[in-house]
Amino acid sequence: MNWTTIHAASQVHTAMGESRLWQAVIVSTIQEWIHGPLRLKRQAEEYLFSDNSDFPKVCESAGMDVNRLRAKLSRLRNRPEARPDAWPESRPQSMIPEFGK
Protein backbone atom coordinates (compact mmCIF):
# COMPACT_ATOMS: atom_id res chain seq x y z
CA MET A 1 0.00 0.00 0.00
CA ASN A 2 1.30 3.42 -0.84
CA TRP A 3 0.76 6.71 0.97
CA THR A 4 -1.96 7.87 -1.47
CA THR A 5 -4.02 4.75 -0.85
CA ILE A 6 -3.66 5.04 2.93
CA HIS A 7 -4.55 8.75 2.86
CA ALA A 8 -7.61 8.14 0.64
CA ALA A 9 -8.81 5.32 2.92
CA SER A 10 -8.36 7.55 5.95
CA GLN A 11 -10.40 10.33 4.33
CA VAL A 12 -13.22 7.92 3.46
CA HIS A 13 -13.23 6.55 7.02
CA THR A 14 -13.32 10.08 8.46
CA ALA A 15 -16.12 11.16 6.11
CA MET A 16 -18.17 8.08 7.05
CA GLY A 17 -17.67 8.82 10.74
CA GLU A 18 -18.74 12.43 10.31
CA SER A 19 -21.77 11.35 8.30
CA ARG A 20 -22.82 8.92 11.04
CA LEU A 21 -22.38 11.65 13.65
CA TRP A 22 -24.75 13.98 11.78
CA GLN A 23 -27.19 11.12 11.24
CA ALA A 24 -27.19 10.61 15.01
CA VAL A 25 -27.96 14.32 15.50
CA ILE A 26 -30.98 13.96 13.20
CA VAL A 27 -32.17 10.77 14.93
CA SER A 28 -31.83 12.44 18.33
CA THR A 29 -33.88 15.42 17.16
CA ILE A 30 -36.59 13.13 15.76
CA GLN A 31 -36.69 11.21 19.05
CA GLU A 32 -37.10 14.50 20.95
CA TRP A 33 -39.89 15.48 18.56
CA ILE A 34 -41.72 12.20 19.25
CA HIS A 35 -40.89 11.42 22.89
CA GLY A 36 -39.55 14.59 24.48
CA PRO A 37 -41.16 16.96 26.92
CA LEU A 38 -43.49 19.49 25.30
CA ARG A 39 -40.89 22.28 25.12
CA LEU A 40 -38.34 20.03 23.41
CA LYS A 41 -41.01 18.63 21.09
CA ARG A 42 -41.84 22.14 19.92
CA GLN A 43 -38.19 23.09 19.47
CA ALA A 44 -37.48 19.88 17.58
CA GLU A 45 -40.49 20.34 15.33
CA GLU A 46 -39.45 23.91 14.54
CA TYR A 47 -35.94 22.71 13.70
CA LEU A 48 -37.06 19.72 11.61
CA PHE A 49 -39.75 21.49 9.61
CA SER A 50 -38.94 25.21 9.55
CA ASP A 51 -35.20 25.72 9.88
CA ASN A 52 -33.79 26.58 6.47
CA SER A 53 -30.28 27.44 7.59
CA ASP A 54 -28.72 24.83 9.88
CA PHE A 55 -30.94 21.79 9.31
CA PRO A 56 -30.27 21.57 5.54
CA LYS A 57 -26.53 21.68 6.28
CA VAL A 58 -26.87 18.95 8.89
CA CYS A 59 -28.81 16.80 6.40
CA GLU A 60 -26.18 17.38 3.74
CA SER A 61 -23.42 16.43 6.20
CA ALA A 62 -25.41 13.29 7.06
CA GLY A 63 -25.73 12.37 3.39
CA MET A 64 -29.48 12.96 3.43
CA ASP A 65 -31.76 15.04 1.24
CA VAL A 66 -33.51 17.59 3.46
CA ASN A 67 -36.63 17.81 1.28
CA ARG A 68 -37.06 14.04 1.13
CA LEU A 69 -36.58 13.70 4.90
CA ARG A 70 -39.04 16.51 5.60
CA ALA A 71 -41.60 14.91 3.27
CA LYS A 72 -41.30 11.61 5.13
CA LEU A 73 -41.53 13.32 8.51
CA SER A 74 -44.58 15.30 7.32
CA ARG A 75 -46.32 12.07 6.38
CA LEU A 76 -45.52 10.70 9.82
CA ARG A 77 -46.73 13.89 11.50
CA ASN A 78 -50.03 13.72 9.60
CA ARG A 79 -50.79 10.11 10.53
CA PRO A 80 -53.35 10.13 13.36
CA GLU A 81 -51.71 7.23 15.20
CA ALA A 82 -48.37 9.06 15.15
CA ARG A 83 -49.71 12.08 17.03
CA PRO A 84 -49.23 11.79 20.80
CA ASP A 85 -52.46 13.70 21.44
CA ALA A 86 -54.34 10.91 19.61
CA TRP A 87 -52.89 8.14 21.79
CA PRO A 88 -55.00 6.64 24.54
CA GLU A 89 -53.45 6.92 27.96
CA SER A 90 -53.05 3.14 28.10
CA ARG A 91 -51.02 2.86 24.87
CA PRO A 92 -48.06 0.58 25.59
CA GLN A 93 -44.62 2.15 25.24
CA SER A 94 -43.66 -0.65 22.84
CA MET A 95 -46.18 0.67 20.29
CA ILE A 96 -44.49 4.07 20.03
CA PRO A 97 -42.37 4.28 16.86
CA GLU A 98 -38.60 4.18 17.32
CA PHE A 99 -36.12 5.87 14.99
CA GLY A 100 -32.55 4.96 14.36
CA LYS A 101 -32.88 1.29 15.16
Tab-separated table of C-alpha atoms in Angstrom:
chain	number	residue	atom	x	y	z
A	1	MET	CA	0.000	0.000	0.000
A	2	ASN	CA	1.303	3.425	-0.843
A	3	TRP	CA	0.759	6.710	0.972
A	4	THR	CA	-1.957	7.868	-1.470
A	5	THR	CA	-4.024	4.746	-0.845
A	6	ILE	CA	-3.657	5.036	2.930
A	7	HIS	CA	-4.548	8.748	2.862
A	8	ALA	CA	-7.610	8.135	0.639
A	9	ALA	CA	-8.814	5.316	2.916
A	10	SER	CA	-8.357	7.553	5.946
A	11	GLN	CA	-10.404	10.328	4.327
A	12	VAL	CA	-13.220	7.918	3.461
A	13	HIS	CA	-13.229	6.551	7.025
A	14	THR	CA	-13.316	10.085	8.464
A	15	ALA	CA	-16.118	11.155	6.113
A	16	MET	CA	-18.165	8.084	7.049
A	17	GLY	CA	-17.667	8.815	10.741
A	18	GLU	CA	-18.735	12.431	10.314
A	19	SER	CA	-21.769	11.352	8.302
A	20	ARG	CA	-22.816	8.922	11.037
A	21	LEU	CA	-22.379	11.648	13.655
A	22	TRP	CA	-24.750	13.985	11.780
A	23	GLN	CA	-27.193	11.117	11.239
A	24	ALA	CA	-27.188	10.612	15.014
A	25	VAL	CA	-27.961	14.315	15.504
A	26	ILE	CA	-30.984	13.961	13.202
A	27	VAL	CA	-32.167	10.769	14.930
A	28	SER	CA	-31.834	12.439	18.332
A	29	THR	CA	-33.878	15.421	17.156
A	30	ILE	CA	-36.592	13.130	15.762
A	31	GLN	CA	-36.690	11.212	19.048
A	32	GLU	CA	-37.098	14.498	20.954
A	33	TRP	CA	-39.891	15.476	18.562
A	34	ILE	CA	-41.717	12.198	19.251
A	35	HIS	CA	-40.888	11.424	22.886
A	36	GLY	CA	-39.549	14.593	24.478
A	37	PRO	CA	-41.163	16.965	26.921
A	38	LEU	CA	-43.489	19.491	25.298
A	39	ARG	CA	-40.895	22.283	25.116
A	40	LEU	CA	-38.336	20.026	23.412
A	41	LYS	CA	-41.008	18.633	21.086
A	42	ARG	CA	-41.838	22.137	19.916
A	43	GLN	CA	-38.191	23.092	19.469
A	44	ALA	CA	-37.475	19.875	17.583
A	45	GLU	CA	-40.491	20.344	15.327
A	46	GLU	CA	-39.453	23.914	14.542
A	47	TYR	CA	-35.944	22.714	13.696
A	48	LEU	CA	-37.057	19.725	11.615
A	49	PHE	CA	-39.748	21.491	9.608
A	50	SER	CA	-38.936	25.206	9.546
A	51	ASP	CA	-35.197	25.720	9.875
A	52	ASN	CA	-33.788	26.580	6.469
A	53	SER	CA	-30.278	27.440	7.590
A	54	ASP	CA	-28.719	24.829	9.879
A	55	PHE	CA	-30.937	21.786	9.308
A	56	PRO	CA	-30.272	21.567	5.545
A	57	LYS	CA	-26.531	21.680	6.280
A	58	VAL	CA	-26.870	18.953	8.890
A	59	CYS	CA	-28.808	16.797	6.402
A	60	GLU	CA	-26.175	17.381	3.745
A	61	SER	CA	-23.420	16.431	6.196
A	62	ALA	CA	-25.412	13.293	7.056
A	63	GLY	CA	-25.726	12.375	3.389
A	64	MET	CA	-29.480	12.963	3.430
A	65	ASP	CA	-31.759	15.042	1.237
A	66	VAL	CA	-33.507	17.590	3.462
A	67	ASN	CA	-36.629	17.813	1.285
A	68	ARG	CA	-37.061	14.045	1.127
A	69	LEU	CA	-36.578	13.704	4.897
A	70	ARG	CA	-39.043	16.512	5.603
A	71	ALA	CA	-41.597	14.910	3.272
A	72	LYS	CA	-41.305	11.609	5.131
A	73	LEU	CA	-41.532	13.324	8.510
A	74	SER	CA	-44.578	15.296	7.317
A	75	ARG	CA	-46.320	12.069	6.376
A	76	LEU	CA	-45.525	10.697	9.823
A	77	ARG	CA	-46.731	13.886	11.498
A	78	ASN	CA	-50.028	13.723	9.598
A	79	ARG	CA	-50.791	10.107	10.535
A	80	PRO	CA	-53.350	10.127	13.365
A	81	GLU	CA	-51.713	7.233	15.202
A	82	ALA	CA	-48.369	9.056	15.150
A	83	ARG	CA	-49.714	12.076	17.027
A	84	PRO	CA	-49.227	11.792	20.803
A	85	ASP	CA	-52.464	13.698	21.436
A	86	ALA	CA	-54.342	10.910	19.612
A	87	TRP	CA	-52.892	8.143	21.788
A	88	PRO	CA	-55.001	6.639	24.539
A	89	GLU	CA	-53.448	6.916	27.957
A	90	SER	CA	-53.049	3.144	28.101
A	91	ARG	CA	-51.025	2.856	24.869
A	92	PRO	CA	-48.059	0.582	25.590
A	93	GLN	CA	-44.619	2.153	25.237
A	94	SER	CA	-43.656	-0.653	22.840
A	95	MET	CA	-46.177	0.667	20.288
A	96	ILE	CA	-44.491	4.066	20.031
A	97	PRO	CA	-42.367	4.281	16.856
A	98	GLU	CA	-38.603	4.176	17.324
A	99	PHE	CA	-36.125	5.870	14.993
A	100	GLY	CA	-32.551	4.965	14.363
A	101	LYS	CA	-32.878	1.289	15.158
